[in-house]
mmCIF file of C-alpha atoms and ligand atoms in Angstrom:
data_model
loop_
_atom_site.group_PDB
_atom_site.id
_atom_site.type_symbol
_atom_site.label_atom_id
_atom_site.label_comp_id
_atom_site.label_asym_id
_atom_site.label_seq_id
_atom_site.Cartn_x
_atom_site.Cartn_y
_atom_site.Cartn_z
ATOM 1 C CA UNK A 1167 58.437 105.774 -67.899
ATOM 2 C CA UNK A 1168 60.798 103.816 -70.186
ATOM 3 C CA UNK A 1169 62.718 105.860 -72.663
ATOM 4 C CA UNK A 1170 61.476 105.172 -76.204
ATOM 5 C CA UNK A 1171 64.830 104.096 -77.864
ATOM 6 C CA UNK A 1172 65.396 101.688 -74.847
ATOM 7 C CA UNK A 1173 61.854 100.147 -75.305
ATOM 8 C CA UNK A 1174 62.377 99.957 -79.193
ATOM 9 C CA UNK A 1175 65.723 98.078 -78.698
ATOM 10 C CA UNK A 1176 64.145 95.829 -76.148
ATOM 11 C CA UNK A 1177 61.168 95.081 -78.540
ATOM 12 C CA UNK A 1178 63.588 94.518 -81.483
ATOM 13 C CA UNK A 1179 65.564 91.916 -79.408
ATOM 14 C CA UNK A 1180 62.274 89.833 -79.170
ATOM 15 C CA UNK A 1181 62.618 89.450 -82.927
ATOM 16 C CA UNK A 1182 66.420 88.819 -82.795
ATOM 17 C CA UNK A 1183 65.997 86.224 -80.278
ATOM 18 C CA UNK A 1184 63.324 84.296 -82.229
ATOM 19 C CA UNK A 1185 65.606 84.626 -85.418
ATOM 20 C CA UNK A 1186 68.211 83.016 -83.265
ATOM 21 C CA UNK A 1187 65.800 80.265 -82.349
ATOM 22 C CA UNK A 1188 64.992 79.896 -86.111
ATOM 23 C CA UNK A 1189 68.716 79.883 -87.037
ATOM 24 C CA UNK A 1190 69.528 77.183 -84.663
ATOM 25 C CA UNK A 1191 66.433 75.086 -85.677
ATOM 26 C CA UNK A 1192 67.803 75.371 -89.216
ATOM 27 C CA UNK A 1193 71.276 74.251 -87.940
ATOM 28 C CA UNK A 1194 69.560 71.334 -86.210
ATOM 29 C CA UNK A 1195 67.692 70.558 -89.522
ATOM 30 C CA UNK A 1196 71.004 70.393 -91.387
ATOM 31 C CA UNK A 1197 72.622 68.095 -88.939
ATOM 32 C CA UNK A 1198 69.494 65.801 -89.066
ATOM 33 C CA UNK A 1199 69.759 65.607 -92.765
ATOM 34 C CA UNK A 1200 73.367 64.632 -92.385
ATOM 35 C CA UNK A 1201 72.572 61.820 -89.897
ATOM 36 C CA UNK A 1202 74.116 63.579 -87.046
ATOM 37 C CA UNK A 1203 71.123 63.312 -84.543
ATOM 38 C CA UNK A 1204 73.424 64.356 -81.681
ATOM 39 C CA UNK A 1205 74.286 67.656 -83.062
ATOM 40 C CA UNK A 1206 70.640 67.957 -84.267
ATOM 41 C CA UNK A 1207 69.537 67.503 -80.628
ATOM 42 C CA UNK A 1208 72.315 70.131 -79.414
ATOM 43 C CA UNK A 1209 70.989 72.743 -81.843
ATOM 44 C CA UNK A 1210 67.554 71.942 -81.092
ATOM 45 C CA UNK A 1211 67.991 72.702 -77.276
ATOM 46 C CA UNK A 1212 69.977 75.757 -78.454
ATOM 47 C CA UNK A 1213 66.659 76.886 -80.329
ATOM 48 C CA UNK A 1214 64.555 76.247 -77.319
ATOM 49 C CA UNK A 1215 66.802 78.475 -75.180
ATOM 50 C CA UNK A 1216 66.493 81.351 -77.876
ATOM 51 C CA UNK A 1217 62.817 81.182 -77.884
ATOM 52 C CA UNK A 1218 63.021 81.423 -73.902
ATOM 53 C CA UNK A 1219 65.071 84.578 -74.390
ATOM 54 C CA UNK A 1220 62.543 85.988 -76.796
ATOM 55 C CA UNK A 1221 59.821 85.465 -74.119
ATOM 56 C CA UNK A 1222 61.904 87.046 -71.424
ATOM 57 C CA UNK A 1223 62.321 90.217 -73.396
ATOM 58 C CA UNK A 1224 58.679 90.090 -74.184
ATOM 59 C CA UNK A 1225 57.597 89.499 -70.640
ATOM 60 C CA UNK A 1226 59.882 92.173 -69.410
ATOM 61 C CA UNK A 1227 58.105 94.930 -71.527
ATOM 62 C CA UNK A 1228 54.659 93.630 -70.537
ATOM 63 C CA UNK A 1229 55.691 93.752 -66.867
ATOM 64 C CA UNK A 1230 56.814 97.350 -67.317
ATOM 65 C CA UNK A 1231 53.557 98.202 -69.112
ATOM 66 C CA UNK A 1232 55.393 98.889 -72.399
ATOM 67 C CA UNK A 1233 53.902 98.344 -75.760
ATOM 68 C CA UNK A 1234 55.036 95.296 -77.862
ATOM 69 C CA UNK A 1235 54.871 94.861 -81.612
ATOM 70 C CA UNK A 1236 55.853 91.678 -83.174
ATOM 71 C CA UNK A 1237 57.820 91.721 -86.471
ATOM 72 C CA UNK A 1238 58.229 89.209 -89.259
ATOM 73 C CA UNK A 1239 61.023 86.748 -88.429
ATOM 74 C CA UNK A 1240 63.766 86.585 -91.367
ATOM 75 C CA UNK A 1241 64.532 83.385 -93.345
ATOM 76 C CA UNK A 1242 67.541 81.705 -91.553
ATOM 77 C CA UNK A 1243 70.538 82.241 -93.662
ATOM 78 C CA UNK A 1244 73.818 80.229 -93.500
ATOM 79 C CA UNK A 1245 75.946 78.122 -95.965
ATOM 80 C CA UNK A 1246 77.902 75.134 -94.813
ATOM 81 C CA UNK A 1247 80.370 73.209 -97.278
ATOM 82 C CA UNK A 1248 81.257 71.178 -94.366
ATOM 83 C CA UNK A 1249 80.020 70.626 -90.720
ATOM 84 C CA UNK A 1250 82.442 72.870 -89.252
ATOM 85 C CA UNK A 1251 80.913 75.894 -91.066
ATOM 86 C CA UNK A 1252 77.871 75.480 -89.060
ATOM 87 C CA UNK A 1253 79.494 75.677 -85.887
ATOM 88 C CA UNK A 1254 81.421 78.734 -86.818
ATOM 89 C CA UNK A 1255 78.433 80.395 -88.015
ATOM 90 C CA UNK A 1256 76.909 79.636 -84.543
ATOM 91 C CA UNK A 1257 79.784 81.389 -83.004
ATOM 92 C CA UNK A 1258 79.625 84.244 -85.178
ATOM 93 C CA UNK A 1259 75.978 84.670 -84.587
ATOM 94 C CA UNK A 1260 76.377 84.685 -80.710
ATOM 95 C CA UNK A 1261 79.262 87.319 -80.968
ATOM 96 C CA UNK A 1262 76.567 89.417 -83.036
ATOM 97 C CA UNK A 1263 73.793 88.763 -80.446
ATOM 98 C CA UNK A 1264 76.319 89.815 -77.601
ATOM 99 C CA UNK A 1265 76.894 93.289 -79.541
ATOM 100 C CA UNK A 1266 73.086 93.607 -79.589
ATOM 101 C CA UNK A 1267 72.761 93.170 -75.890
ATOM 102 C CA UNK A 1268 75.657 95.525 -75.235
ATOM 103 C CA UNK A 1269 74.114 98.233 -77.506
ATOM 104 C CA UNK A 1270 70.875 98.000 -75.384
ATOM 105 C CA UNK A 1271 72.994 98.061 -72.236
ATOM 106 C CA UNK A 1272 74.687 101.238 -73.362
ATOM 107 C CA UNK A 1273 71.387 102.925 -74.081
ATOM 108 C CA UNK A 1274 69.840 101.961 -70.766
ATOM 109 C CA UNK A 1275 72.984 103.224 -69.058
ATOM 110 C CA UNK A 1276 72.808 106.541 -71.045
ATOM 111 C CA UNK A 1277 69.113 106.789 -69.693
ATOM 112 C CA UNK A 1278 69.790 105.924 -66.041
ATOM 113 C CA UNK A 1279 67.438 102.962 -66.612
ATOM 114 C CA UNK A 1280 68.930 100.875 -63.655
ATOM 115 C CA UNK A 1281 66.047 98.559 -63.904
ATOM 116 C CA UNK A 1282 66.542 97.543 -67.451
ATOM 117 C CA UNK A 1283 70.336 97.267 -66.751
ATOM 118 C CA UNK A 1284 69.547 94.812 -63.927
ATOM 119 C CA UNK A 1285 67.385 92.810 -66.145
ATOM 120 C CA UNK A 1286 70.123 92.878 -68.895
ATOM 121 C CA UNK A 1287 72.890 91.641 -66.504
ATOM 122 C CA UNK A 1288 71.456 88.101 -66.946
ATOM 123 C CA UNK A 1289 71.841 88.314 -70.620
ATOM 124 C CA UNK A 1290 75.391 89.796 -70.372
ATOM 125 C CA UNK A 1291 76.361 86.630 -68.343
ATOM 126 C CA UNK A 1292 74.305 84.434 -70.836
ATOM 127 C CA UNK A 1293 76.140 85.659 -73.810
ATOM 128 C CA UNK A 1294 79.434 84.836 -72.231
ATOM 129 C CA UNK A 1295 78.141 81.368 -71.661
ATOM 130 C CA UNK A 1296 76.910 81.053 -75.371
ATOM 131 C CA UNK A 1297 80.158 82.237 -76.730
ATOM 132 C CA UNK A 1298 81.997 79.739 -74.552
ATOM 133 C CA UNK A 1299 79.753 76.853 -75.388
ATOM 134 C CA UNK A 1300 80.098 77.708 -79.276
ATOM 135 C CA UNK A 1301 83.956 77.985 -79.008
ATOM 136 C CA UNK A 1302 84.078 74.577 -76.795
ATOM 137 C CA UNK A 1303 82.078 72.896 -79.640
ATOM 138 C CA UNK A 1304 84.584 74.369 -82.402
ATOM 139 C CA UNK A 1305 87.547 73.083 -80.282
ATOM 140 C CA UNK A 1306 85.890 69.615 -80.052
ATOM 141 C CA UNK A 1307 85.173 69.436 -83.609
ATOM 142 C CA UNK A 1308 88.872 70.522 -84.533
ATOM 143 C CA UNK A 1309 90.068 67.708 -82.284
ATOM 144 C CA UNK A 1310 87.601 64.853 -83.487
ATOM 145 C CA UNK A 1311 85.693 65.918 -86.536
ATOM 146 C CA UNK A 1312 87.899 64.581 -89.216
ATOM 147 C CA UNK A 1313 88.060 61.077 -87.738
ATOM 148 C CA UNK A 1314 84.682 59.274 -88.403
ATOM 149 C CA UNK A 1315 84.729 57.293 -85.066
ATOM 150 C CA UNK A 1316 85.552 60.312 -83.087
ATOM 151 C CA UNK A 1317 82.919 62.316 -84.822
ATOM 152 C CA UNK A 1318 80.560 59.399 -83.944
ATOM 153 C CA UNK A 1319 81.534 59.627 -80.231
ATOM 154 C CA UNK A 1320 81.247 63.453 -80.193
ATOM 155 C CA UNK A 1321 77.750 63.164 -81.871
ATOM 156 C CA UNK A 1322 76.734 60.728 -79.111
ATOM 157 C CA UNK A 1323 77.992 63.079 -76.477
ATOM 158 C CA UNK A 1324 75.982 66.046 -78.126
ATOM 159 C CA UNK A 1325 73.000 63.809 -77.930
ATOM 160 C CA UNK A 1326 73.093 63.650 -74.174
ATOM 161 C CA UNK A 1327 72.541 67.461 -73.829
ATOM 162 C CA UNK A 1328 69.016 68.011 -71.922
ATOM 163 C CA UNK A 1329 66.852 71.281 -72.085
ATOM 164 C CA UNK A 1330 66.581 73.267 -68.841
ATOM 165 C CA UNK A 1331 64.478 76.310 -68.353
ATOM 166 C CA UNK A 1332 66.413 79.635 -68.113
ATOM 167 C CA UNK A 1333 67.432 80.567 -64.550
ATOM 168 C CA UNK A 1334 66.114 84.114 -64.931
ATOM 169 C CA UNK A 1335 62.509 84.214 -63.775
ATOM 170 C CA UNK A 1336 60.459 87.407 -64.350
HETATM 171 MG MG1 MG B 1867 69.734 84.419 -76.864
#
């Protein structure tokens, strides 16, 4: 039997991951409106990955015969005076999601819920990659973003990103 606090946190994470998808979809929307289709593509794929994360939490609870309740997804909130602000909002969001995953892990650990810890191991690694990706993007934007020709090339590079399904299969 799963501890109720652990279950509730896993359930809440479904909503948090869908919110992440929604936020990145809005980032994609922002870049599309600014004629940077490569950036829009990059964040669209990010949104797809977050939807996948949400479904993994959903499936994990289902597989363990736990109740799932679906809550309203909040309106995505970010402000951008310049393109870099969007990238930085993305990094801040990933750092927040890392803290959420860590909180669930801590609760699973406190309850000796080793199955949930094993499930979460993939997300711990994934969050490391997400933060690295967000940092890399900021670094590239710092190098190239202020020069229109370089921004054009970076936009082309980001346009080549393709979606791949998550490596975690439940
Ligand atoms: Mg995620």
